[in-house]
XYZ file of N, CA and C in Angstrom:
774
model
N 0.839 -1.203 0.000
C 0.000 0.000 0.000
C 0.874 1.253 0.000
N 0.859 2.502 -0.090
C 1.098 3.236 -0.936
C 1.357 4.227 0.724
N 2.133 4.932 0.957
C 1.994 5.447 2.382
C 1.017 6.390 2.807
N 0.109 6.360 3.712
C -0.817 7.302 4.105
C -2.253 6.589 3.776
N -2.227 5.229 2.688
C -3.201 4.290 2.343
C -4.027 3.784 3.392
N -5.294 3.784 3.582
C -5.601 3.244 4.819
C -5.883 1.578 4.105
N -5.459 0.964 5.393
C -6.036 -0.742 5.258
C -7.443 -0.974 4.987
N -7.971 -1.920 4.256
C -9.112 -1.970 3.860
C -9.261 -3.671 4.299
N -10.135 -4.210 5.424
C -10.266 -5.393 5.950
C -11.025 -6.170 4.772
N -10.718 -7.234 4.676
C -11.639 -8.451 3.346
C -12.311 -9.813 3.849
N -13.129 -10.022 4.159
C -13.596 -11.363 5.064
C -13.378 -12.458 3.588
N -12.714 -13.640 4.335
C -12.009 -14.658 3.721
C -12.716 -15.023 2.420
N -14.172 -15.115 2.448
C -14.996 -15.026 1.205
C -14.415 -14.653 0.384
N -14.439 -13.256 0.386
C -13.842 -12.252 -0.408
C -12.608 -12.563 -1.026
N -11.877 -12.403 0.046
C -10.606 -12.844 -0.613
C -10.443 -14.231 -1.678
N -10.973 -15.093 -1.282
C -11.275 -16.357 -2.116
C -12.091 -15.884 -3.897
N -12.787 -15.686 -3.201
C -13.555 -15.214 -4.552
C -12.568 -14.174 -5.385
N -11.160 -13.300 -4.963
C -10.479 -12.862 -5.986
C -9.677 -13.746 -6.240
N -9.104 -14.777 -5.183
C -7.822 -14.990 -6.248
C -8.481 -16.791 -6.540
N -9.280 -17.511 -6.026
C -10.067 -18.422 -6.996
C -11.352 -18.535 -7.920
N -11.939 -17.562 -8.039
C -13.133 -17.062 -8.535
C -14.651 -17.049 -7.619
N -15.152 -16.838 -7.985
C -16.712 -16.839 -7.376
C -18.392 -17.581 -8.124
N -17.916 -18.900 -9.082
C -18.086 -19.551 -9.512
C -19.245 -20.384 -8.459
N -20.552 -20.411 -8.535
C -21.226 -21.336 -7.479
C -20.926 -22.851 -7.903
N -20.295 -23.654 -6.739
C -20.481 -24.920 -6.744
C -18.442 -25.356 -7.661
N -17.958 -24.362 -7.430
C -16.440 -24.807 -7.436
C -16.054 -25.439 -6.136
N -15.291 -26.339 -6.600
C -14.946 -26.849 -5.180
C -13.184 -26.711 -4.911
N -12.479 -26.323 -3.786
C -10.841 -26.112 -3.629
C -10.325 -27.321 -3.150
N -9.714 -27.605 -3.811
C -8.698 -28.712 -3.796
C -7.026 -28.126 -3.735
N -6.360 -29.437 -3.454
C -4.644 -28.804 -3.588
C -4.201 -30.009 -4.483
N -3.559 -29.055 -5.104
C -2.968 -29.661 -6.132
C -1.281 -30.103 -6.026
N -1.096 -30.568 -7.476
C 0.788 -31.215 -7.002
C 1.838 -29.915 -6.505
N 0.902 -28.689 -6.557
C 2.184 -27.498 -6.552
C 1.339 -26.673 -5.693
N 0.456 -26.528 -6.217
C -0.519 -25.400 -5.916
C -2.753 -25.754 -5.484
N -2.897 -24.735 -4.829
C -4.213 -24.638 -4.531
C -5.023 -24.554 -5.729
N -6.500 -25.363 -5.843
C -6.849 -25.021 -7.617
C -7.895 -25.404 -7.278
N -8.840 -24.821 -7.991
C -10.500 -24.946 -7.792
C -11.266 -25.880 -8.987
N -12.202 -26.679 -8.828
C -12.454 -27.916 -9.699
C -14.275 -27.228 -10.382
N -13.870 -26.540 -11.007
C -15.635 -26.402 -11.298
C -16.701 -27.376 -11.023
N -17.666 -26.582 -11.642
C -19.039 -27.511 -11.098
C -19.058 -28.137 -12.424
N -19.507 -29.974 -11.435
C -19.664 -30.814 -12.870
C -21.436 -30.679 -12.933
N -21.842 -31.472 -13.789
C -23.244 -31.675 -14.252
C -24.088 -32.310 -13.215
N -25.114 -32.311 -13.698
C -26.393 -32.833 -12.197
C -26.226 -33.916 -12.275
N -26.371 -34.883 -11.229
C -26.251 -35.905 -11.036
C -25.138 -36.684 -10.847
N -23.677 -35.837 -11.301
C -21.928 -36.092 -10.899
C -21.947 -36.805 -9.504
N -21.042 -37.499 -9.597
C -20.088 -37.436 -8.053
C -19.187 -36.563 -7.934
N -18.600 -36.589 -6.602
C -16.862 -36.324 -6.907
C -15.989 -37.436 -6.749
N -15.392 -37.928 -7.258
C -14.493 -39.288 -7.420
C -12.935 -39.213 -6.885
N -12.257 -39.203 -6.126
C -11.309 -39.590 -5.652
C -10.370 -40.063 -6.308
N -9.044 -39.576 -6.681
C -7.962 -40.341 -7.461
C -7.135 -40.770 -6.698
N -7.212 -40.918 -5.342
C -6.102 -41.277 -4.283
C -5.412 -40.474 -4.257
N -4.145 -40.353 -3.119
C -3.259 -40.173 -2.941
C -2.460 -39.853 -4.083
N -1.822 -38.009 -4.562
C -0.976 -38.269 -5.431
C -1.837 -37.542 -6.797
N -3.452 -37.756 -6.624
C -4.049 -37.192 -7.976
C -5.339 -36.257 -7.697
N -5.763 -35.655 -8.792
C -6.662 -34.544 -8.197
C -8.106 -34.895 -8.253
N -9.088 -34.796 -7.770
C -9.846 -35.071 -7.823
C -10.877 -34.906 -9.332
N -11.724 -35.607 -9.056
C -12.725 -35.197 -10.707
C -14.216 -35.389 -10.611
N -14.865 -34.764 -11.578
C -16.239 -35.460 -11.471
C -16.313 -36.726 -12.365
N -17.330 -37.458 -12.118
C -18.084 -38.833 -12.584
C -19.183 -39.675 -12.351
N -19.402 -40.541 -13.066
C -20.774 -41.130 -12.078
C -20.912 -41.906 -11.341
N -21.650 -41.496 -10.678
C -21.763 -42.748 -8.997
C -21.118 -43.601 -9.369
N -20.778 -44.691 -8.162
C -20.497 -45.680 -8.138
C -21.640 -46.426 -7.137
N -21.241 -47.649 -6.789
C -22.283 -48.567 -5.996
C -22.392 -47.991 -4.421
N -23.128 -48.611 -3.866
C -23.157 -48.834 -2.541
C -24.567 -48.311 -1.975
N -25.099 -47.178 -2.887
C -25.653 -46.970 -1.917
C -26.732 -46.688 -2.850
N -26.678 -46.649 -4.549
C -27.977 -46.538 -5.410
C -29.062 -47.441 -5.280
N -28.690 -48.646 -4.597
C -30.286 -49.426 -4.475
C -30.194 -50.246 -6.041
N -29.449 -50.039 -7.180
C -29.435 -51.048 -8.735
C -29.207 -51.937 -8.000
N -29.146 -52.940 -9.111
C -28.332 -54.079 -9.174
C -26.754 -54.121 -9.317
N -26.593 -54.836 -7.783
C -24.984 -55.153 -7.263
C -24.824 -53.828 -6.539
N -25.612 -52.919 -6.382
C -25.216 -51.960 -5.540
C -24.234 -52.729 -4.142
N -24.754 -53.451 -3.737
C -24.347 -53.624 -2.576
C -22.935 -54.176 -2.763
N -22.151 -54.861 -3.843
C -21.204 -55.264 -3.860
C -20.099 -54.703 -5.290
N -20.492 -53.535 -5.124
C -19.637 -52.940 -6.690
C -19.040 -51.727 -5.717
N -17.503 -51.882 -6.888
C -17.096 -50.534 -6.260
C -17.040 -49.128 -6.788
N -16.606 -48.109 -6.455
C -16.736 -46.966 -7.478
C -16.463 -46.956 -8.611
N -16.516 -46.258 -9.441
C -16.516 -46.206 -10.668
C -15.074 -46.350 -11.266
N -14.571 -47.593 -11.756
C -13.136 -47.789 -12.105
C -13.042 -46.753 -13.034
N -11.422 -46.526 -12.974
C -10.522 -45.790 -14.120
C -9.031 -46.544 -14.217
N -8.906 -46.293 -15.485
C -7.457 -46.953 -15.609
C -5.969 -46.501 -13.988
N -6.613 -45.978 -13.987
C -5.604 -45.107 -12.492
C -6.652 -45.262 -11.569
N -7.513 -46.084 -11.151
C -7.605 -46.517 -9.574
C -7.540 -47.866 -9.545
N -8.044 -48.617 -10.866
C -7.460 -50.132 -10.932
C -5.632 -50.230 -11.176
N -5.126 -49.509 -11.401
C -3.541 -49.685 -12.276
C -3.409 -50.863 -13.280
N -4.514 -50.782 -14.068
C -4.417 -50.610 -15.543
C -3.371 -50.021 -16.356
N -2.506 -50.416 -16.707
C -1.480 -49.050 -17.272
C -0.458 -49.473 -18.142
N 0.057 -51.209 -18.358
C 1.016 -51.002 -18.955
C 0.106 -52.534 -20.054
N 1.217 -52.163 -21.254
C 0.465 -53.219 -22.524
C 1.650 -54.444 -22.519
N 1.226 -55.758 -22.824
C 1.517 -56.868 -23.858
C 0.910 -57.042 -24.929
N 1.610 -56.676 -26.279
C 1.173 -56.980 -27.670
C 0.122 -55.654 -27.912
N 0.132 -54.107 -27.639
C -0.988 -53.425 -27.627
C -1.343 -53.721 -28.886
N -0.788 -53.257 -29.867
C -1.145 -53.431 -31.507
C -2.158 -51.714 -31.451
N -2.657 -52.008 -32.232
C -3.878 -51.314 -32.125
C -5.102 -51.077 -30.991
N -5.067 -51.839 -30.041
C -5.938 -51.738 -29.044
C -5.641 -49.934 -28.080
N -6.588 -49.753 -27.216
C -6.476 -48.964 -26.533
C -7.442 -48.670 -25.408
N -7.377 -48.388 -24.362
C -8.136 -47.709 -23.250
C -8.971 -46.848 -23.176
N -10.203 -46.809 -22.355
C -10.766 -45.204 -22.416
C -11.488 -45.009 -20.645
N -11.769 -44.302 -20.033
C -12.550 -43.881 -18.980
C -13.590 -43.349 -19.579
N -14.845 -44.555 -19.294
C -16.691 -44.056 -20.015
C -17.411 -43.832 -18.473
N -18.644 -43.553 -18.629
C -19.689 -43.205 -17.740
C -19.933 -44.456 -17.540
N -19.415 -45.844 -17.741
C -19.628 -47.368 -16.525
C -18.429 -47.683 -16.426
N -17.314 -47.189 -16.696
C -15.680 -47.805 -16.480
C -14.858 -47.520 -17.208
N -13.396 -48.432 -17.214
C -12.455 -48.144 -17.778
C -12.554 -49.416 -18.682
N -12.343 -49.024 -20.097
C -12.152 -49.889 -21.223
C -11.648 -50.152 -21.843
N -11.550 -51.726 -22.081
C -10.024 -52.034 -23.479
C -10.786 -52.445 -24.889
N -10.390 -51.848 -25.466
C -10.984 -52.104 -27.016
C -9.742 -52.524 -27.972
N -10.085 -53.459 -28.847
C -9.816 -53.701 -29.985
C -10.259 -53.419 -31.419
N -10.370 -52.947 -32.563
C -11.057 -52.728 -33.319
C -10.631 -54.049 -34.487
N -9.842 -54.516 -34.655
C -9.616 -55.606 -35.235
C -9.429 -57.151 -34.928
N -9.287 -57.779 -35.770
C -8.329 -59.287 -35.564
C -7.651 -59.489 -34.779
N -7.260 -60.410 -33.478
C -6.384 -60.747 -32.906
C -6.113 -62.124 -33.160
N -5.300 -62.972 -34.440
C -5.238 -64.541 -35.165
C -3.939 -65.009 -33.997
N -4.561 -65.983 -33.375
C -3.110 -66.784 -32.402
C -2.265 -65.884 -31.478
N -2.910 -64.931 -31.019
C -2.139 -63.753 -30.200
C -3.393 -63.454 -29.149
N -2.555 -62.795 -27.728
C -2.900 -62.226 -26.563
C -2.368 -60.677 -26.181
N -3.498 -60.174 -26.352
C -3.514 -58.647 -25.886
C -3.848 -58.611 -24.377
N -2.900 -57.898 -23.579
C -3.014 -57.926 -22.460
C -2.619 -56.249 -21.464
N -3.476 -55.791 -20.696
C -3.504 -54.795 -20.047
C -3.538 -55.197 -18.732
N -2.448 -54.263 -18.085
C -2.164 -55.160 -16.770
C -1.211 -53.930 -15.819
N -1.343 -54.053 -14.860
C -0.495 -53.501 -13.498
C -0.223 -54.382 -12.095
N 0.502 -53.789 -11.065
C 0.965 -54.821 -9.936
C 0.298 -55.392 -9.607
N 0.155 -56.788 -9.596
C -0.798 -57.351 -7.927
C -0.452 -56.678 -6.793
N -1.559 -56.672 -6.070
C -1.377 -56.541 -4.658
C -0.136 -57.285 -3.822
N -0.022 -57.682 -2.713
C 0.923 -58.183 -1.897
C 0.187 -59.453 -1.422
N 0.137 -60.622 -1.850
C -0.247 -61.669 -1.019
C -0.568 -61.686 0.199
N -1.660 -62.196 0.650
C -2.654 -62.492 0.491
C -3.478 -61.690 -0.665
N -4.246 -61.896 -1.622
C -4.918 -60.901 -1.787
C -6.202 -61.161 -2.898
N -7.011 -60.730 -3.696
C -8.087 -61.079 -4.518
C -8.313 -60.176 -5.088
N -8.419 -60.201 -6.788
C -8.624 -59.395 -7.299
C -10.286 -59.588 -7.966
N -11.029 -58.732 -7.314
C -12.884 -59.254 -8.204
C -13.190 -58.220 -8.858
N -13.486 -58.286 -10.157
C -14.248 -57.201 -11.551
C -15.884 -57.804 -12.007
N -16.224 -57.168 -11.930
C -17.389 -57.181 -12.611
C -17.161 -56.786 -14.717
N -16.937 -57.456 -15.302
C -16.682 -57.267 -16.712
C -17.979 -57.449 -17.674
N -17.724 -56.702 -18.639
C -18.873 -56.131 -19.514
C -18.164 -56.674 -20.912
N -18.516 -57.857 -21.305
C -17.759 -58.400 -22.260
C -18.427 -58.429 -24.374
N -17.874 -57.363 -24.737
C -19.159 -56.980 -26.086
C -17.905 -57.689 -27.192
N -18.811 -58.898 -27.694
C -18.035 -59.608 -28.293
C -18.743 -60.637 -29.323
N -18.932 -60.434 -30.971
C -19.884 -61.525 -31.627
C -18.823 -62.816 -32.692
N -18.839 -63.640 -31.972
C -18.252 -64.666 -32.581
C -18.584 -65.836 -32.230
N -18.389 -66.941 -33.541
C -18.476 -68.082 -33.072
C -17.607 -69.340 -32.939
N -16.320 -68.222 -32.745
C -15.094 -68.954 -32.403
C -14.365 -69.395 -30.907
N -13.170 -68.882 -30.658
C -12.645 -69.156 -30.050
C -12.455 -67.752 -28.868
N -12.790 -66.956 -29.486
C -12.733 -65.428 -29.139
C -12.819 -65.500 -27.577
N -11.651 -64.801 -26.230
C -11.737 -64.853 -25.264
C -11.224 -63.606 -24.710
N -11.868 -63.700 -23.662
C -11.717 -62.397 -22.410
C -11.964 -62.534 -21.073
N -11.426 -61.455 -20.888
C -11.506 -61.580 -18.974
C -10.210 -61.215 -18.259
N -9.881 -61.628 -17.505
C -9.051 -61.507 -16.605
C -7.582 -62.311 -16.734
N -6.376 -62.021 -16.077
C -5.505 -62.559 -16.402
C -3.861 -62.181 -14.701
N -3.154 -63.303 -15.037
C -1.788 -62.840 -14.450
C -0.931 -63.219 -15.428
N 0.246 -62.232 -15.559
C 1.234 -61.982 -16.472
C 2.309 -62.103 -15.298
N 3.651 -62.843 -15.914
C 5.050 -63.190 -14.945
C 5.595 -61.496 -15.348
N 5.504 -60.347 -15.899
C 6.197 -59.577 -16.432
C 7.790 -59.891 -17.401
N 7.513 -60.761 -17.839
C 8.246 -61.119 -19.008
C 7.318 -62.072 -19.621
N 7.161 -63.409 -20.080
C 6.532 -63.603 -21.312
C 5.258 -64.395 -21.187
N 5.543 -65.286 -20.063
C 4.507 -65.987 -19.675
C 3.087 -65.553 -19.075
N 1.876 -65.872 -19.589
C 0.396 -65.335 -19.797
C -0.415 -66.280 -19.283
N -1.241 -66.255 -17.848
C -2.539 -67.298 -17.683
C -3.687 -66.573 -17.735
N -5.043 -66.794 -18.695
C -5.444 -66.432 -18.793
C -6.558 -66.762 -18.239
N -8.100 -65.945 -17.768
C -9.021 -66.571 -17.453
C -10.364 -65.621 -17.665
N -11.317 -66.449 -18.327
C -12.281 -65.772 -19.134
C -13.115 -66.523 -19.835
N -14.336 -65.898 -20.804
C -15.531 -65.960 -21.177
C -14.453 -67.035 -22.891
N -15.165 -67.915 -22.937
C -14.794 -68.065 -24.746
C -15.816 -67.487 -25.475
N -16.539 -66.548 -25.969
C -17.003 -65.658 -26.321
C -17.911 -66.765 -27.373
N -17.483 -67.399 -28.306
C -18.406 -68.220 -29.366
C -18.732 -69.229 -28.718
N -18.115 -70.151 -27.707
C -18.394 -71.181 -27.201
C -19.381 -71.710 -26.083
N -19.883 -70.299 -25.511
C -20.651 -70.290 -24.322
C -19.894 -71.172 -22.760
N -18.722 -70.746 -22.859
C -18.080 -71.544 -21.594
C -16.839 -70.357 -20.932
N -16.769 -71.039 -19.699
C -15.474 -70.080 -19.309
C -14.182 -71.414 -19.340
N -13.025 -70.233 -19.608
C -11.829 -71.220 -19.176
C -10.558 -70.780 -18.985
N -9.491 -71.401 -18.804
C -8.293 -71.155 -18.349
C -7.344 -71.886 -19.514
N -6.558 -70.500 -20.114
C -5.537 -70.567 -21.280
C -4.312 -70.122 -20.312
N -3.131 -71.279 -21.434
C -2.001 -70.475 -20.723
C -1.260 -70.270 -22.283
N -0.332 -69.354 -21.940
C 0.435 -68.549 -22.597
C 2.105 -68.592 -22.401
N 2.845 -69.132 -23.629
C 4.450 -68.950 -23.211
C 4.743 -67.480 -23.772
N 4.146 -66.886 -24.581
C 4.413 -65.750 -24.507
C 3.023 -64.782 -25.730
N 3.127 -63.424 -25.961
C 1.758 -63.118 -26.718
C 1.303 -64.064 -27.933
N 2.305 -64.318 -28.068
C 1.926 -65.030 -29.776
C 2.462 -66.701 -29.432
N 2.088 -67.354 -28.492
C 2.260 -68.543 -28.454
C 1.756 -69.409 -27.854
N 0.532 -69.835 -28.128
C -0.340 -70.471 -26.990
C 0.226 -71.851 -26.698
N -0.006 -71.732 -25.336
C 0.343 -73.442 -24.728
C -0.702 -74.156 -24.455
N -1.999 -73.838 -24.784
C -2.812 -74.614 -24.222
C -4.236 -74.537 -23.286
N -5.203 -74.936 -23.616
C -5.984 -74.439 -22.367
C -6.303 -75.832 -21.287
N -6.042 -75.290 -19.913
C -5.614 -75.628 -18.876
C -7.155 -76.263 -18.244
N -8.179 -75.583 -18.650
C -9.548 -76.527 -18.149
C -10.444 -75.435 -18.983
N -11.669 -75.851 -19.090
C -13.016 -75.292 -19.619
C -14.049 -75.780 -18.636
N -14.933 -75.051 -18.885
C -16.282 -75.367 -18.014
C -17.213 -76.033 -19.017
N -17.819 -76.698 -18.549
C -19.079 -77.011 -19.551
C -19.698 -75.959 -20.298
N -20.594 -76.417 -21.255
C -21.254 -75.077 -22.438
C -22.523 -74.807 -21.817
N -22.426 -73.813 -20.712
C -23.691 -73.247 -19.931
C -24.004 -72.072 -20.339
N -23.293 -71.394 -22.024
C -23.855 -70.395 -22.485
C -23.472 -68.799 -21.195
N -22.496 -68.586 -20.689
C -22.339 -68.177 -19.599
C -22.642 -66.505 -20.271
N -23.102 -65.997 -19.238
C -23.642 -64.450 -19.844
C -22.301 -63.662 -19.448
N -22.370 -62.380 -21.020
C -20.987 -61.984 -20.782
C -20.825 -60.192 -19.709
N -22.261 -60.826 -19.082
C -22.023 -59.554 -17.815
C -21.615 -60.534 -16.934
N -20.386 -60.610 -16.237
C -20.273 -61.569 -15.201
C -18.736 -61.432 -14.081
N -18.899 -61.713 -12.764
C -18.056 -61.851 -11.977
C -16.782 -61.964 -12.258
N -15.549 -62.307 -12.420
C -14.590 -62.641 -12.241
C -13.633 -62.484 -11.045
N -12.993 -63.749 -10.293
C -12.054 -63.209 -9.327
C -10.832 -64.211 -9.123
N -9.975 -63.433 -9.319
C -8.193 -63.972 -9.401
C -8.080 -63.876 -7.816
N -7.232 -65.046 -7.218
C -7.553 -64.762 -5.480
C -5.944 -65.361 -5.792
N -4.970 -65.536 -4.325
C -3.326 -65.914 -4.055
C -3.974 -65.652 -2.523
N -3.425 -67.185 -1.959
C -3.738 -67.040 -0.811
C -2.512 -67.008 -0.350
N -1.482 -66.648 -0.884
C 0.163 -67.341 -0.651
C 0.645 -68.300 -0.615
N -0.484 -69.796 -1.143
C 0.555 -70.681 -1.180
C -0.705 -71.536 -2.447
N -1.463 -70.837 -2.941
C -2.629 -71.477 -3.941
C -3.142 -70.093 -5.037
N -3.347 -70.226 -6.071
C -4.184 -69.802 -6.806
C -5.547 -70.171 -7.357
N -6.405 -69.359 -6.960
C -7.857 -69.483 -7.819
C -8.565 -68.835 -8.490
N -9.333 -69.473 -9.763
C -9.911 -68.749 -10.639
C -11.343 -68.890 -10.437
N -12.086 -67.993 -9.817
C -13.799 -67.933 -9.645
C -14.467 -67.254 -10.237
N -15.803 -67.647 -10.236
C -16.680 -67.051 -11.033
C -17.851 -66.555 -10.631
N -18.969 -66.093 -10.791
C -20.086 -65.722 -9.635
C -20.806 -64.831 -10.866
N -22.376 -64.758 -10.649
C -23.098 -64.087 -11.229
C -23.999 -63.174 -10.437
N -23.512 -62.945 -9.020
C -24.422 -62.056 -8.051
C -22.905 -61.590 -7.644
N -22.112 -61.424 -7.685
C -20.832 -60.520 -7.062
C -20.812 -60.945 -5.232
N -21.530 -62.665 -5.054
C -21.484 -62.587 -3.570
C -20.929 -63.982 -3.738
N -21.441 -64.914 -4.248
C -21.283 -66.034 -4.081
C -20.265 -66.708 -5.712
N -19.116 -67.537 -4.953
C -18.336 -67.426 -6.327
C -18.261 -69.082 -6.647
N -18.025 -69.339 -7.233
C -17.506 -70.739 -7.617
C -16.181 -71.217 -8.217
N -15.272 -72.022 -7.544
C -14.165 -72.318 -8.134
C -14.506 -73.176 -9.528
N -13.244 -72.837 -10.704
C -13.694 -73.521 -11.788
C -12.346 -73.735 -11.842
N -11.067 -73.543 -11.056
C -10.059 -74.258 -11.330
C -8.771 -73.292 -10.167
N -7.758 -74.104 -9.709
C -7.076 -73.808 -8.323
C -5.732 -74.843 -9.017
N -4.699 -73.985 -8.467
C -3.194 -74.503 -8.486
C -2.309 -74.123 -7.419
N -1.052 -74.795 -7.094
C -0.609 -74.040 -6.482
C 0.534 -73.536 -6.970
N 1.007 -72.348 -6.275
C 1.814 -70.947 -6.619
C 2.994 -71.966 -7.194
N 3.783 -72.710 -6.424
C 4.916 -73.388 -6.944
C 5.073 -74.041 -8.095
N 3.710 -74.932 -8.248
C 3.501 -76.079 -9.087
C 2.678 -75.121 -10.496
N 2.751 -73.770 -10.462
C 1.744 -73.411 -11.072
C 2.557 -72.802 -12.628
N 1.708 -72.776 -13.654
C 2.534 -72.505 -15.361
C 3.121 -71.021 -14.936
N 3.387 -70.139 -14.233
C 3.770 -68.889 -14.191
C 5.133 -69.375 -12.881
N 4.790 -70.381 -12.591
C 6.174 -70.692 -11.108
C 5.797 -69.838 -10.187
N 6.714 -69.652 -8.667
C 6.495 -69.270 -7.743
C 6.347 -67.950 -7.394
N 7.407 -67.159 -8.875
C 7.530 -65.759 -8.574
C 6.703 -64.966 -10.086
N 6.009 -65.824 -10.584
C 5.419 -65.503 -11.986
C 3.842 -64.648 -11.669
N 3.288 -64.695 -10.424
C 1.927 -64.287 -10.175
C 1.781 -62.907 -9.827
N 2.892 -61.515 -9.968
C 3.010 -60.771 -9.547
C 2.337 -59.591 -10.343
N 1.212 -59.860 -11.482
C 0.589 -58.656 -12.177
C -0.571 -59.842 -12.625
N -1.566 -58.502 -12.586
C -2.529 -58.788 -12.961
C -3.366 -57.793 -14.025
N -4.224 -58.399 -14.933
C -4.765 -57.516 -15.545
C -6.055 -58.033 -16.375
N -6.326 -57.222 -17.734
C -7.359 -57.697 -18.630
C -6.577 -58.302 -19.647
N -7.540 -59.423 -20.637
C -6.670 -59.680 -21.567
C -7.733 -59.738 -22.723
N -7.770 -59.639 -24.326
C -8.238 -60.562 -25.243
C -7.616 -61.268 -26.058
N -8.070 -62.497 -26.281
C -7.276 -63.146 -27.451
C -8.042 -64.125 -28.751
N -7.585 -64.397 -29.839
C -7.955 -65.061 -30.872
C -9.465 -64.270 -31.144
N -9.103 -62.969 -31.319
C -10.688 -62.313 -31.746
C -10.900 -62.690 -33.431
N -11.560 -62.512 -33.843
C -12.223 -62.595 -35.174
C -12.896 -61.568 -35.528
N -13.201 -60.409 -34.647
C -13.934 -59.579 -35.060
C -13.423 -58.548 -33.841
N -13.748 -57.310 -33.600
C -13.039 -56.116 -32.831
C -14.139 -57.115 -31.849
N -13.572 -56.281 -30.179
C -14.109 -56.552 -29.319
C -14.059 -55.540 -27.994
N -14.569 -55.588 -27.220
C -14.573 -54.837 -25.982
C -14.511 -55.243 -24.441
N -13.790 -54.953 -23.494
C -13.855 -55.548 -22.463
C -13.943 -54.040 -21.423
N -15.561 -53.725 -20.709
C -15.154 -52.965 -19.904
C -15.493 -53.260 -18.253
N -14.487 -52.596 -17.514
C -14.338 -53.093 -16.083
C -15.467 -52.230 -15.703
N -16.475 -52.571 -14.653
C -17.590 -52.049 -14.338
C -17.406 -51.856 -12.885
N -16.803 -52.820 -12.357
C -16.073 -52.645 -11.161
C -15.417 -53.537 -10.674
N -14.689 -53.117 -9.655
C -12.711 -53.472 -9.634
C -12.590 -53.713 -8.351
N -12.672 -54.223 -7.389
C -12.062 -54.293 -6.214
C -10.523 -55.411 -6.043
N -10.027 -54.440 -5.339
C -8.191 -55.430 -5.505
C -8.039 -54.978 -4.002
């Protein structure tokens, strides 16, 4: 101030409203450097949480408390950054997106004798990974999706919908482009491709379950960690995978709990 200036008092409002605006329904957050205000999203938004490390955003609900179906056992609204979704085997052409029901892997083409795979850390043993997957897929082949653990070098177990066959099953993989085999199938119960999936490590077993209410699961096949096609130290990522498509396909996570 300028000498002889008298002080002019500002109640904190005020002050806010100059140096973040006066915008109804901004909300203040802190950011990686600095203080920063998040405008107002649309009616019916949440605010969604990026953890620790990221800024917040708007989006749409997640479960728990809408009263739909699986409310009671879905979690917020996945994104490639709250599942850690993040790194590719074989991307090719495929790619990711964050929609208004999840985070999604798309293909738009052919995948002939190859595994596309999207994937980040497992957890720390003990641990379970359960998705709810949204599987948009027309074939009457071999075409598969779902869930998966990758050794982070070449070796691939896969576990998922066979898309033409009406069954779930367990493929393994010596590396993207080399199938070894599938490891069990379920009978042809036509399995619907809105459905459960859950990768579990109890630290000394692996299991692949399945469930169509997100409460009650069913084993369709169990190994253990040592004896298992990935070995003892091979179970350390997990992710989405598709393989042997015939036609583009889609896999989106609807919800993610790890």
């Amino acid at each position: 101030l300028a000498s002889g200036t008298p002080s002019v008092w500002k109640t904190l409002s005020a002050l806010l409203d100059a140096v973040m605006g006066s915008t109804q329904g901004d909300i203040l957050y802190r950011g990686a450097s600095v203080w920063a205000a998040l405008g107002p999203g649309t009616a019916g938004q949440a605010l969604i949480s990026g953890g620790a490390g990221a800024n917040p955003s708007w989006g749409s609900g997640g479960g728990g408390g809408g009263g739909g179906l699986y409310s009671g056992v879905m979690s917020s609204l996945p994104t490639s950054f709250s599942t850690g979704l993040t790194s590719w085997v074989n991307q090719n052409s495929s790619f990711i997106f964050n929609g208004p029901t999840g985070v999604s892997m798309t293909s738009p083409g052919t995948i002939s004798g190859n595994v596309v795979v999207l994937y980040g850390p497992a957890p720390t043993a003990p641990y379970s990974v359960t998705a709810l997957l949204a599987l948009t897929g027309n074939s009457t082949a071999y075409d598969k999706m779902g869930l998966c653990f990758y050794d982070g070098s070449s070796k691939i177990q896969t576990f998922g919908s066979f898309i033409g066959q009406g069954k779930l099953g367990v493929t393994n993989w010596n590396a993207y482009n080399s199938y070894a085999g599938d490891v069990v199938g379920s009978g042809v119960n036509w399995f619907q491709q809105v459905i459960w999936l859950k990768l579990q490590n109890d630290g000394t077993n692996i299991y692949f379950k399945y469930s169509f209410d997100g409460q009650t699961f069913e084993t369709l096949y169990t190994t253990t960690i040592a004896g298992g096609f990935l070995n003892a130290l091979g179970y350390n990522n997990v992710g989405l995978f598709m393989s042997d498509l015939t036609n583009g396909a889609t896999v989106t996570v609807l919800s993610w709990v790890a």
